[in-house]
Coordinates of C-alpha atoms in Angstrom, one line a residue:
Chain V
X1039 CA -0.7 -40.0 -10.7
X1040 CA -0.3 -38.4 -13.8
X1041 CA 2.8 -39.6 -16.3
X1042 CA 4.4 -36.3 -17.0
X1043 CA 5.0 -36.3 -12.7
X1044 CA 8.5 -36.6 -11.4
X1045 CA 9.0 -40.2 -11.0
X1046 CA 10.3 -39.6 -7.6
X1047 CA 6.6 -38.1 -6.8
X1048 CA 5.5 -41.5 -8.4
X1049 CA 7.1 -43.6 -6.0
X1050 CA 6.7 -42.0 -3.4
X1051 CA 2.8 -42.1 -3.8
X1052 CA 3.1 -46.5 -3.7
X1053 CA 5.7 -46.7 -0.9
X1054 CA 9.3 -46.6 -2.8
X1055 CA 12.3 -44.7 -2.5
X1056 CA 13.9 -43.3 -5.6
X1057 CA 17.2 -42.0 -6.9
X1058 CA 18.6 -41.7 -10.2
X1059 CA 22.0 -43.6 -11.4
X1060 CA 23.7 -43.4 -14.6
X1061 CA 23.6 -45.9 -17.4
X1062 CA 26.9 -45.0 -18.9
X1063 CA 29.1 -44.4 -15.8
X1064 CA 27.3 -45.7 -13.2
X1065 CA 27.3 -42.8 -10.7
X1066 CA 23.9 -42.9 -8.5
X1067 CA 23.0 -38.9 -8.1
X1068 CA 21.5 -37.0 -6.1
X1069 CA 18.1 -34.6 -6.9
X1070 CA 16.5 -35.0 -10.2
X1071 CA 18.9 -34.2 -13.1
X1072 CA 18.3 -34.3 -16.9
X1073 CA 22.4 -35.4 -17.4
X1074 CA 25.0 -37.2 -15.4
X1075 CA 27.0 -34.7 -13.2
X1076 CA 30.4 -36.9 -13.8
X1077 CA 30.2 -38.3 -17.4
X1078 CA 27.2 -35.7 -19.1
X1079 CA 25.2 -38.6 -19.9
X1080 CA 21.2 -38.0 -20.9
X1081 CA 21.2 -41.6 -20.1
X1082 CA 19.5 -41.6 -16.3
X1083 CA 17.8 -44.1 -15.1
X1084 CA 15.4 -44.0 -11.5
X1085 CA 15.9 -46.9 -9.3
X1086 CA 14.4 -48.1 -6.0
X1087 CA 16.7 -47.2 -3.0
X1088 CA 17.1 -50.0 -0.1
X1089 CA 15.9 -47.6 1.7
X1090 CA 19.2 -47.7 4.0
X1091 CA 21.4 -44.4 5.2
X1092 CA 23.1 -42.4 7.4
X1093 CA 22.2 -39.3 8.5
X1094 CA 23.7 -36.5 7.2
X1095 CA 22.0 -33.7 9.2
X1096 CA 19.2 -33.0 11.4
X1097 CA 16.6 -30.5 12.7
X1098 CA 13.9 -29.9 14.7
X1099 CA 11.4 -27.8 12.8
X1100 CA 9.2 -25.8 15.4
X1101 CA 8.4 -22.9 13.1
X1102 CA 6.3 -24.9 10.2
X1103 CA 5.2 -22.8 6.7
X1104 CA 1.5 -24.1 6.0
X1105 CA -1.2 -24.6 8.4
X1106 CA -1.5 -28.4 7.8
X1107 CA 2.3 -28.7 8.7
X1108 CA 1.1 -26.5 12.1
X1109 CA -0.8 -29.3 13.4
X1110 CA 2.2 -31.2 13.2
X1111 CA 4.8 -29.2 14.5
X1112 CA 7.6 -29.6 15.9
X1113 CA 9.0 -32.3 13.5
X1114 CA 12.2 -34.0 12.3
X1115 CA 13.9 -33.3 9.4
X1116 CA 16.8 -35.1 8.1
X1117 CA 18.9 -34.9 5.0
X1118 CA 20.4 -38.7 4.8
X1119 CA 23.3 -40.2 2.9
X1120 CA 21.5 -43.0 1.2
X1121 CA 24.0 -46.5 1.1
X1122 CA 23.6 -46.0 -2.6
X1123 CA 25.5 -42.6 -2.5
X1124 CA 22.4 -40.0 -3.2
X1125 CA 21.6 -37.4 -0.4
X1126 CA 18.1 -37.1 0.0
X1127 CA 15.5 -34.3 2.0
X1128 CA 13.0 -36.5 4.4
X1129 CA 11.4 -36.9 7.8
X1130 CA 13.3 -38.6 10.8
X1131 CA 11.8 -39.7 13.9
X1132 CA 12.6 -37.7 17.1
X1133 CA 15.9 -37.7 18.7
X1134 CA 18.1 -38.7 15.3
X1135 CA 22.0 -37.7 15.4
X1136 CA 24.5 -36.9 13.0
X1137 CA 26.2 -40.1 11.9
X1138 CA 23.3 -42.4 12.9
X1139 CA 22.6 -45.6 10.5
X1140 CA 19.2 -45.1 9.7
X1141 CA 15.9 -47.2 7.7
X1142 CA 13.3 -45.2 5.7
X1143 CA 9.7 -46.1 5.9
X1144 CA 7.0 -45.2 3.9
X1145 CA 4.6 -42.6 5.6
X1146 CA 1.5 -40.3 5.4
X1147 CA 2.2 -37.0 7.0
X1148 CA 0.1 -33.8 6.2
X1149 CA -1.8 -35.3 2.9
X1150 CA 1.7 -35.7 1.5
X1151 CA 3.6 -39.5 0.6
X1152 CA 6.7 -38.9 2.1
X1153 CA 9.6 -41.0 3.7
X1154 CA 10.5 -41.0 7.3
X1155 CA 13.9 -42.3 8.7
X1156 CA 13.6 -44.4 11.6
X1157 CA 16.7 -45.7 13.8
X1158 CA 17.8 -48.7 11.5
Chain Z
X1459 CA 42.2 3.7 -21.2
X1460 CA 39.5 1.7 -20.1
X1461 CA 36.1 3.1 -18.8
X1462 CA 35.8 2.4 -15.2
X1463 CA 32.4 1.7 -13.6
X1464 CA 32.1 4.1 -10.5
X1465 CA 29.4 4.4 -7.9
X1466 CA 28.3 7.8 -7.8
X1467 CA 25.5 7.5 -6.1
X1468 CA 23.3 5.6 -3.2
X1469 CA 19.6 5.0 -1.9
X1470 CA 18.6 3.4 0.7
X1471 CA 15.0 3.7 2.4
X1472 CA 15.0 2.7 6.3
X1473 CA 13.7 -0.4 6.9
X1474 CA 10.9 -2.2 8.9
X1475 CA 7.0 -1.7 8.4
X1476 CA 5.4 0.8 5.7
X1477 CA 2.3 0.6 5.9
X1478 CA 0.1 0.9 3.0
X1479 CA 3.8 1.9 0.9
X1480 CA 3.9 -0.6 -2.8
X1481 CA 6.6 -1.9 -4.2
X1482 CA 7.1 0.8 -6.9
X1483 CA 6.3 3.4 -4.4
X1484 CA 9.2 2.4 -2.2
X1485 CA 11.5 1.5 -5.0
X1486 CA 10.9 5.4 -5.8
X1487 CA 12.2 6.9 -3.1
X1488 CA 15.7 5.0 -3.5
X1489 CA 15.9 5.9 -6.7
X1490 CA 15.7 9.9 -6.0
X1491 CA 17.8 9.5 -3.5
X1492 CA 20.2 8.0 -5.7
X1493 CA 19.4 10.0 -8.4
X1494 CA 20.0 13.4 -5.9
X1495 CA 23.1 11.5 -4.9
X1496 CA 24.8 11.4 -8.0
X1497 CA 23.5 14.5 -9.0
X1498 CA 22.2 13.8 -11.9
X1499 CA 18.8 14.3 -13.7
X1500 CA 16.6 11.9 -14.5
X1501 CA 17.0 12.2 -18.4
X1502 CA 20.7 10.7 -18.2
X1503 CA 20.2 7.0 -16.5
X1504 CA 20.4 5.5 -20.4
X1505 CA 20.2 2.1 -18.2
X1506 CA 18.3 0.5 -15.8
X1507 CA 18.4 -2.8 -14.1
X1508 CA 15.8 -4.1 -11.7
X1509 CA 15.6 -7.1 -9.3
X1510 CA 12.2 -8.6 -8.5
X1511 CA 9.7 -8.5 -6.0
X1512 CA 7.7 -11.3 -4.3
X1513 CA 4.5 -8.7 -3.9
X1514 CA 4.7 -7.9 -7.5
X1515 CA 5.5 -10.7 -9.8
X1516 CA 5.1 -8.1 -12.6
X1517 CA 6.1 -9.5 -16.5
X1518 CA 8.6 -6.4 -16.9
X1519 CA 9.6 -4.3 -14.1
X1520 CA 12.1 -2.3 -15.2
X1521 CA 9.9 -1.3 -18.1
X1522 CA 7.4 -0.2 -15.6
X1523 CA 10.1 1.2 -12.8
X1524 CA 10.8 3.2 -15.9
X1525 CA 7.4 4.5 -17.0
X1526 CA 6.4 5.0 -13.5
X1527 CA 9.7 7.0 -13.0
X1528 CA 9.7 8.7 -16.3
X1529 CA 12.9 7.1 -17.5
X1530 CA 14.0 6.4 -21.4
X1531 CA 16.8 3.9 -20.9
X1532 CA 18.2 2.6 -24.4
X1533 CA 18.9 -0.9 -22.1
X1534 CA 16.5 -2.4 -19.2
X1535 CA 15.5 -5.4 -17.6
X1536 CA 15.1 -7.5 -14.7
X1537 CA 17.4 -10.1 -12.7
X1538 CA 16.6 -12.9 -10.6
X1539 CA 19.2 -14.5 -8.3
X1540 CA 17.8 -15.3 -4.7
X1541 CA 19.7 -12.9 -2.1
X1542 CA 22.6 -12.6 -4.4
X1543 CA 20.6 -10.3 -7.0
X1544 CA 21.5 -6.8 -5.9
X1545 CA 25.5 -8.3 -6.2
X1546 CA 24.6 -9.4 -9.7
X1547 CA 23.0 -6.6 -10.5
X1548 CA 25.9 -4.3 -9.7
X1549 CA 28.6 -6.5 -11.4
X1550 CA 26.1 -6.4 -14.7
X1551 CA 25.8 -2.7 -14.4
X1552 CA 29.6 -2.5 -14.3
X1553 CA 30.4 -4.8 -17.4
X1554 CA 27.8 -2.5 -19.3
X1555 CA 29.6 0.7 -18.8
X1556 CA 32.9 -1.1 -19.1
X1557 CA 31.7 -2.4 -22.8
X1558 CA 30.4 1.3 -23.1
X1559 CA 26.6 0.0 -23.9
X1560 CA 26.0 2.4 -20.9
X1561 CA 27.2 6.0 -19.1
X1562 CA 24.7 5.8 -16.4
X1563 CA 22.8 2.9 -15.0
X1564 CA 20.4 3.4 -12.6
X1565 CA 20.0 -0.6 -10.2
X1566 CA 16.8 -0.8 -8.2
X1567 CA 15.0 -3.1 -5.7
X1568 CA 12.2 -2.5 -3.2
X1569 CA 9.5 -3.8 -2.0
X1570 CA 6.6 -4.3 0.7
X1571 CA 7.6 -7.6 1.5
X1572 CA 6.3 -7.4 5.1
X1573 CA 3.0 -4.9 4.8
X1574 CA 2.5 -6.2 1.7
X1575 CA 1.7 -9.5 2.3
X1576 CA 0.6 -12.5 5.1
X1577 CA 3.5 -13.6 6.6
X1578 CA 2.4 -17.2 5.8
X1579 CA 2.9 -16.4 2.2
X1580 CA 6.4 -14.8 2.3
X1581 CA 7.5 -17.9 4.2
X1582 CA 5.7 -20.4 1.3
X1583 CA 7.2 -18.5 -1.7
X1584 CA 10.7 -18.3 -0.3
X1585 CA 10.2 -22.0 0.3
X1586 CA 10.0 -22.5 -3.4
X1587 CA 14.1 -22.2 -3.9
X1588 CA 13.7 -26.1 -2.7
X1589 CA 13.1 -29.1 -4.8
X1590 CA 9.2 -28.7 -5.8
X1591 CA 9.2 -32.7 -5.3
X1592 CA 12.0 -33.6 -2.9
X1593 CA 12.7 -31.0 -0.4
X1594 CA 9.0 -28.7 -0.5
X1595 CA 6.9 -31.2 0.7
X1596 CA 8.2 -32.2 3.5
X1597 CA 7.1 -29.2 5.3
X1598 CA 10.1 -27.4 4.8
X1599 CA 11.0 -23.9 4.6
X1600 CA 13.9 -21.7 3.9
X1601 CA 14.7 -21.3 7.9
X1602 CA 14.8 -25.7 7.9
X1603 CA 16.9 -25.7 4.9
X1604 CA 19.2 -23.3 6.7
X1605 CA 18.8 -25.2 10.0
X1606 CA 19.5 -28.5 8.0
X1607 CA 22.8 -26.7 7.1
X1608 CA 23.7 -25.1 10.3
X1609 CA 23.4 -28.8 12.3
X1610 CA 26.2 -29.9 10.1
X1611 CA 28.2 -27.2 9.4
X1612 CA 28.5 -26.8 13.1
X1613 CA 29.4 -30.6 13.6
X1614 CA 32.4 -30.0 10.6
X1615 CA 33.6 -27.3 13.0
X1616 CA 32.8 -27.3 16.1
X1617 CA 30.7 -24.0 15.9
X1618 CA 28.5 -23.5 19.1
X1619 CA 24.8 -21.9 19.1
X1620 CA 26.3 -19.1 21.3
X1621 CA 29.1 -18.4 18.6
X1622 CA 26.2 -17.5 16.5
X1623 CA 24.5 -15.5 18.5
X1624 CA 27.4 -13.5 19.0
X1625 CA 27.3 -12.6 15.4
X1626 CA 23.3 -11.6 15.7
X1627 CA 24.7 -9.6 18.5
X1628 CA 27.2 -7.8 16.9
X1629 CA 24.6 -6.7 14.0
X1630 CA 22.5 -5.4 17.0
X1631 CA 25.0 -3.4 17.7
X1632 CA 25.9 -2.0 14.6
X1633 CA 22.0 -0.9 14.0
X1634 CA 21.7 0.5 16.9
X1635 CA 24.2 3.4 15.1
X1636 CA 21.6 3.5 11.9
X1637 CA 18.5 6.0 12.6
X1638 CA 17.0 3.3 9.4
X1639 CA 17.4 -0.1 10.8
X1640 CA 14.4 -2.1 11.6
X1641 CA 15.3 -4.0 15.1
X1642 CA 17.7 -1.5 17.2
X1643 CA 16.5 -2.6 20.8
X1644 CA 19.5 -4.0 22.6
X1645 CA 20.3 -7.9 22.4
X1646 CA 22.4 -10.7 24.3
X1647 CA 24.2 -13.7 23.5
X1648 CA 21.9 -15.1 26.3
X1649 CA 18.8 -13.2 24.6
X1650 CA 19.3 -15.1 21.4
X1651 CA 19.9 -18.6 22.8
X1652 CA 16.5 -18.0 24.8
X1653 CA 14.5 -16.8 21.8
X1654 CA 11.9 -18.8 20.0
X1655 CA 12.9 -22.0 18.3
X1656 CA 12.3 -21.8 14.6
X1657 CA 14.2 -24.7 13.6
X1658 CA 17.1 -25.8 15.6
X1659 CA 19.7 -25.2 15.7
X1660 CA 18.2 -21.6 14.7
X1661 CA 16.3 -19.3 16.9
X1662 CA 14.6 -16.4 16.1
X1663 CA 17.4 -14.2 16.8
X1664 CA 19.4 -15.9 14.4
X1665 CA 17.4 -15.3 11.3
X1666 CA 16.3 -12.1 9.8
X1667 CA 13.4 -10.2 9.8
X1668 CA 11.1 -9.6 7.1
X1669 CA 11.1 -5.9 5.8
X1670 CA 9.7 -3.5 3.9
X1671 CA 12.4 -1.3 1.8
X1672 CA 14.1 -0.5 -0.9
X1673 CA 17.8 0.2 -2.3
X1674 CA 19.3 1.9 -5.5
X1675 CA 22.8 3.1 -7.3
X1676 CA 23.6 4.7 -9.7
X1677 CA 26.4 2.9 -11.9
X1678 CA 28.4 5.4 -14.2
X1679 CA 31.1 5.9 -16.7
X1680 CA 31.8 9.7 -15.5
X1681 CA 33.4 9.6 -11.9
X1682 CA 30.8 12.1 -10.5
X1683 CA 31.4 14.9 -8.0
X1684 CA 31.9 13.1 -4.6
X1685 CA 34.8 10.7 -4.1
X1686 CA 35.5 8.2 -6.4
X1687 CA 34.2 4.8 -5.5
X1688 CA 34.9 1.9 -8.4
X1689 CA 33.7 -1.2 -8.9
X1690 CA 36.9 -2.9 -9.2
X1691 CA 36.4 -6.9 -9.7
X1692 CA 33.3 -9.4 -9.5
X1693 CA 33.0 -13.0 -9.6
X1694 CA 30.5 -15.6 -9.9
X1695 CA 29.5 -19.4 -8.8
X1696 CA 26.5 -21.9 -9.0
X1697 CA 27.3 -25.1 -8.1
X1698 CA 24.0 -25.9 -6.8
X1699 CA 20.2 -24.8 -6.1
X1700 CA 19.2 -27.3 -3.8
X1701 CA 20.4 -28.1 -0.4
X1702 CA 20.3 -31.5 -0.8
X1703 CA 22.8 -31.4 -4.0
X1704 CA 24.8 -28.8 -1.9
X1705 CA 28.3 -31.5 -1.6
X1706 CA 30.2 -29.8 0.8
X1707 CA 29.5 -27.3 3.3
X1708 CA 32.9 -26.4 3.7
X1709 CA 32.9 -25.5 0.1
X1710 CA 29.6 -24.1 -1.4
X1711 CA 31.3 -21.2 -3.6
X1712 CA 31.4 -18.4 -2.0
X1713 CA 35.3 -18.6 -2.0
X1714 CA 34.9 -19.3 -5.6
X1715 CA 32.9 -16.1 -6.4
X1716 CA 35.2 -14.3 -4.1
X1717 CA 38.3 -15.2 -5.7
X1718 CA 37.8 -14.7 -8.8
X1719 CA 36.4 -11.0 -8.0
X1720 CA 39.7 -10.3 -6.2
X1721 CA 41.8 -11.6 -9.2
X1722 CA 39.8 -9.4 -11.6
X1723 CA 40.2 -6.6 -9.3
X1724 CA 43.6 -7.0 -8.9
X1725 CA 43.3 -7.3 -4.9
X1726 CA 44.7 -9.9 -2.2
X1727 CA 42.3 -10.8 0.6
X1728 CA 45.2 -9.3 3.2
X1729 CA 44.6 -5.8 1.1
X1730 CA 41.3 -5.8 1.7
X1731 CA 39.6 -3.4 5.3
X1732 CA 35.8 -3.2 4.8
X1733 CA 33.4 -5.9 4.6
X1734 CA 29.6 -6.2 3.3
X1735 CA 29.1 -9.8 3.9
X1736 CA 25.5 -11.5 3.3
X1737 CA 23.6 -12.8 6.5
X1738 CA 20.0 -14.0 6.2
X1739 CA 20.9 -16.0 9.0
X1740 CA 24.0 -16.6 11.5
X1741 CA 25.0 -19.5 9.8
X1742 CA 25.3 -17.8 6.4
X1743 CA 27.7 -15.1 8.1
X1744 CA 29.8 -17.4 9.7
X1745 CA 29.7 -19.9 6.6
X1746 CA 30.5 -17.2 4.1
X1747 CA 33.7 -15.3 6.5
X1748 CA 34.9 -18.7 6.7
X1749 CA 34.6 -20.4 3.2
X1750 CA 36.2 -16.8 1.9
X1751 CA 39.5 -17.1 4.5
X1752 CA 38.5 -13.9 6.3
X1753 CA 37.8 -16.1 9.6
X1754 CA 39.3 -19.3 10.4
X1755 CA 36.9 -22.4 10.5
X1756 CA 34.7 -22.0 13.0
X1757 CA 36.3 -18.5 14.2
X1758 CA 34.0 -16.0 13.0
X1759 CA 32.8 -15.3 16.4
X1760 CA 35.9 -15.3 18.5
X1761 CA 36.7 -12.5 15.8
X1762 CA 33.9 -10.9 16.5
X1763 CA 34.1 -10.9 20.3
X1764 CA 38.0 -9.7 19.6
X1765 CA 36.2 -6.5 18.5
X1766 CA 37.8 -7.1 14.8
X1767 CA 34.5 -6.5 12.5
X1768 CA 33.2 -3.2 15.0
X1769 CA 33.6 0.4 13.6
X1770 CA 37.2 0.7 14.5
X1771 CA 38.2 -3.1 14.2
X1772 CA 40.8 -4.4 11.5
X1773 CA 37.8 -5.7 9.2
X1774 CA 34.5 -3.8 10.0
X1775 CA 31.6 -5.5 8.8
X1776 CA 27.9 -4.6 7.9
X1777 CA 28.1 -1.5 9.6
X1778 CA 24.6 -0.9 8.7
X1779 CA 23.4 -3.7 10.7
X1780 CA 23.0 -6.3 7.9
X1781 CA 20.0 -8.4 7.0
X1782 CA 20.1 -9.1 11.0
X1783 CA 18.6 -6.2 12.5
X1784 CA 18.7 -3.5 9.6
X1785 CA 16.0 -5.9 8.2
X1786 CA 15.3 -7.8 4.6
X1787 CA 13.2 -7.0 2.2
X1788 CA 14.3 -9.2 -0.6
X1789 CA 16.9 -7.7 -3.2
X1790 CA 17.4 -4.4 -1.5
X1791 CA 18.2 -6.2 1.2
X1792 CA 21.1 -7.6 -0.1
X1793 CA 21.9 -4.3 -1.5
X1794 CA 21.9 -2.5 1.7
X1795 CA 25.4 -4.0 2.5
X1796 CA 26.7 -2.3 -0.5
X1797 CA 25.2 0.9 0.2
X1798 CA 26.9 1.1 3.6
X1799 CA 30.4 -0.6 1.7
X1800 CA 30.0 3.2 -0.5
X1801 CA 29.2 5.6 1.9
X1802 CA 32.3 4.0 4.4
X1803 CA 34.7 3.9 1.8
X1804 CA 33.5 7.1 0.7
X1805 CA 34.3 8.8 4.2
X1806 CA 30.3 9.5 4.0
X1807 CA 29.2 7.4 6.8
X1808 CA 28.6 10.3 8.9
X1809 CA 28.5 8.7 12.8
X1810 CA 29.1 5.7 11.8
X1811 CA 32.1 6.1 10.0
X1812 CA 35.0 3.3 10.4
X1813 CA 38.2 4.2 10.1
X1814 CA 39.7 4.6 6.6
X1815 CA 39.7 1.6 4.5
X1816 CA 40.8 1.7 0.6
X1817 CA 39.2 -1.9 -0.4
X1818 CA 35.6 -3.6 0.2
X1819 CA 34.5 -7.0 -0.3
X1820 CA 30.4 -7.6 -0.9
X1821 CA 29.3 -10.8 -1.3
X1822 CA 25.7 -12.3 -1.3
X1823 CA 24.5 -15.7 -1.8
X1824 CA 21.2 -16.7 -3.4
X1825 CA 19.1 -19.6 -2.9
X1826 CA 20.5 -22.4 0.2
X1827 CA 24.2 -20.7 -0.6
X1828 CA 23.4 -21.4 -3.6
X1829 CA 24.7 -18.5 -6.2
X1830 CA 27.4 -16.2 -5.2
X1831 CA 28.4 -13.0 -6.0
X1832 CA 31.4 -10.9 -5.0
X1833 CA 32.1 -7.3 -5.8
X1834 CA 35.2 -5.5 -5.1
X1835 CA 35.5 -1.9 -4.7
X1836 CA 37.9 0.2 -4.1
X1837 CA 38.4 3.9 -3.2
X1838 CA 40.8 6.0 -5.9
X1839 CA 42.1 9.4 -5.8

C-alpha cells in the first residue's frame, strides 16, 4: 500500500486495528485528526487497538449503495466504543445489541480489509 | 438605522421527476419566479449566491447561473454545506445587505438530481459526507449512517419506530395540501412500519425521496411591495462531519445553531409560532424538535398526534410537506422549508394558510447532523 495512505487504511490491509492517541495529553481520539481535540497537540500518534469494545449502535443495512455490497446484503453495521475510548465505523455479526461487549476480527468483505465485531 | 435584510421574494418549482429538465434549466424557473415575486428586474440583483449540484459539479456556478441568466452581480459565488446550504446561504445573503455590500441578492439552488442521474450514483456521492477510510468502505451509505443514529438515539429515549412514522405521516398530510409536492398519495403509521427495510431501524417511508427541483429568494435592502418578511437572527455550529466523531446524540448542535439565531434576533423559543424544520429522514425531525426544546425528548410525535404542528396547531410545521413527501433535490430542498416559512408568515399561503404567526424558526443540518443553521424571521408592520 502506498505511504501517503491513511495509516488506518494500512492496517487494516495486514489485520490491525488503529486509533490515534496523543503524545502530549494522552487522549486516544476518535477519526483521523491532524491535532489533539483536548490539548491542540500536532503530536498524534496511531496505535494498535485490542481490538475490544462495546457497541455503541447497530443496524441492519438491507438497502446497500454498490453492487458488490448487493451481493451481500443485508449486513450488520456497528459503531463500537473501543476499550481504548475511540468510536469506530465497522461490521458486526448478526443479531448484535446496544451495550454488548464485543471482539473485532480481521475480515475480507466485498474486496475491502475491514473489521467485523463478533460477540466477545 | 440599520439596513434590514427582507425577503421580498420566493421560488419554488414543484417537485418529483422532470424529465429531460438540467440543473440550470430548473434553477431558472425559481429564479423568475422570484424575480416576478419581488418585482424586480433582472438588472437590480447586484448579488448572487448559489448552492451546488451533484449533476453539475461545475468550477463556478453562480458565474454561470449568471451568464445563463443574464445577471451582472458586483458579488457571486457558491456554497457548500450538505442539507444546511440553502440556511447558510440565506444567513450570508442577510449579513451582505446588513454590511451594505448588497441591495438585492438573488440565492439559488436546483437541480435534476433524480432524472438526472442513476439512482446508484446519487446514493454513492451522498455517501461521500463519511470518512473516505473509516466509515465509506464498509458499505455504508447516508440512510446507514442515519440508521446507525436512529438505533441509538431511540435507545437514549425511548423513541419507537411508530413514533417516527407518525412524523412521515404528518408530512403526508401536509403535501397532500401542495398542488407541487412529489408523494401526495395517502400514508399510515401502519403503511410506514410495513414499508421496505432500507436500514433498520429506517424504512422507506422514513427517508426522503430523491427529487428533481429547484428553489430561489430574493434577499434585499428595500422592503419590497408585499408584506414585510425579515431575516431577523442566524446562528451557526460544526462540531463534527463524521458520524463516528458525532459525541452525543442528544447534543449534535442544532440547539447551538438555534440559540444563538434566537439571541441575535432578539426572540425566545416560547415567542416563536411557525416552524421550517429539516427532515431528510424521521429521525432528523425528531432529533432536531428535540435537541432545539420545541418537543420534549422523545415527544415529537405525541406532539404531532396532539395535532400541535397541523395548519391550525400551536407550532405548524413544514406545511409544505418537508423533504418527506414534497421531495429533495439537494439544496433547494432544504430551501423549500423557508419558502413555505415566507409565504405563511406572509399571509400568502393561499389554502394552506396556518393561522397567524409573527416568528419562524428554519433550521437545516448538513452532513450526519453535522452543520447547522438557524434562521429567524419574523413578520413587521
Amino acid at each position: 500500500m502506498d505511504s501517503t495512505a491513511s495509516p488506518f487504511a494500512q492496517g487494516l490491509a495486514v489485520g490491525v486495528l488503529r486509533y490515534q492517541r496523543c503524545g502530549a495529553c494522552g487522549l486516544a481520539l476518535t477519526g483521523q485528526r491532524f491535532a489533539c481535540t483536548a490539548c491542540g497537540s500536532v503530536q498524534l500518534d496511531w496505535c494498535d487497538a485490542v481490538g475490544t469494545g462495546t457497541v455503541f449502535s447497530v443496524s441492519t443495512v438491507h438497502r446497500a449503495p454498490t453492487e458488490a455490497w448487493r451481493a451481500m446484503a443485508p449486513y450488520t453495521l456497528v459503531l463500537v466504543d473501543l476499550d481504548e475510548g475511540p468510536r469506530v465505523m465497522a461490521h458486526g455479526s448478526p443479531g448484535l445489541v446496544i451495550g454488548q461487549r464485543v471482539r473485532a476480527e480481521p475480515v475480507v468483505l466485498a474486496g475491502q480489509a475491514l473489521v467485523r465485531f463478533e460477540s466477545a | 438605522m440599520a439596513v434590514l435584510p427582507h425577503i421580498t421574494g420566493v421560488g419554488l418549482t414543484a417537485f418529483g421527476r422532470h424529465d429531460g429538465s438540467t440543473a440550470p434549466g430548473l434553477m431558472a424557473r425559481a429564479a423568475q419566479a422570484a424575480l416576478d415575486d419581488a418585482g424586480i428586474a433582472r438588472g437590480q440583483i447586484d448579488g448572487l449566491l448559489c448552492g451546488y449540484a451533484t449533476t453539475l459539479p461545475h468550477l463556478m456556478l453562480s458565474t454561470l447561473m449568471a451568464e445563463w441568466l443574464a445577471l451582472r452581480p458586483v458579488y457571486a459565488h457558491s456554497v457548500q454545506l450538505g442539507g444546511a446550504t440553502g440556511a447558510a446561504l440565506l444567513m450570508l445573503a442577510g449579513d451582505l445587505v446588513r454590511a451594505g455590500r448588497c441591495r438585492q441578492v438573488l440565492v439559488l439552488a436546483g437541480e435534476n438530481r433524480l432524472s438526472g442521474q442513476a439512482r446508484d450514483s446519487a446514493i454513492q456521492t451522498l455517501a461521500q459526507v463519511g470518512d473516505a477510510d473509516m466509515e465509506v468502505p464498509n458499505g455504508a451509505s447516508v440512510p446507514a449512517y442515519y440508521a446507525l443514529m436512529a438505533s441509538r438515539y431511540l435507545q437514549a429515549t425511548g423513541t419507537t419506530e411508530a413514533d417516527l412514522a407518525e412524523l412521515a405521516v404528518l408530512m403526508r398530510r401536509h403535501a397532500q395540501a401542495h398542488p407541487g409536492a412529489q408523494l401526495r398519495s395517502p400514508l399510515t403509521v401502519a403503511d410506514v412500519l410495513a414499508s421496505k427495510p432500507i436500514a433498520t431501524p429506517l424504512k422507506l417511508a422514513d427517508c426522503c425521496p430523491i427529487s428533481d427541483g429547484a428553489a430561489a429568494f430574493i434577499v434585499s435592502a428595500d422592503s419590497g411591495p408585499g408584506p414585510r418578511v425579515v431575516l431577523r437572527g442566524a446562528g451557526q455550529a460544526h462540531r463534527h462531519q463524521h458520524l463516528s466523531a458525532m459525541a452525543d446524540v442528544l447534543a449534535c448542535g442544532a440547539a447551538e445553531a438555534a440559540q444563538r439565531a434566537l439571541a441575535e434576533a432578539g426572540v425566545t423559543l416560547a415567542q416563536i409560532g411557525h416552524l421550517g424544520i429539516y427532515d431528510s429522514f424521521t429521525i432528523t425531525l425528531a432529533m432536531l424538535l428535540e435537541e432545539i426544546g420545541i418537543a420534549p425528548r422523545g415527544g415529537s410525535a405525541a406532539m404531532a398526534r396532539a395535532g400541535a404542528f397541523g395548519p391550525q396547531g400551536a407550532l405548524p410545521l413544514n406545511l409544505h410537506g418537508g423533504l418527506l413527501s414534497y421531495g429533495h433535490c439537494g439544496v433547494a430542498g432544504g430551501m423549500a422549508h423557508a419558502v413555505e416559512a415566507v409565504l405563511q408568515l406572509g399571509g400568502r399561503a393561499g389554502p394552506r394558510q396556518a393561522r397567524p404567526a409573527t416568528h419562524a424558526l428554519v433550521h437545516a443540518d448538513g452532513g450526519v447532523m453535522s452543520s447547522h443553521v438557524s434562521l429567524v424571521l419574523t413578520r413587521e408592520g
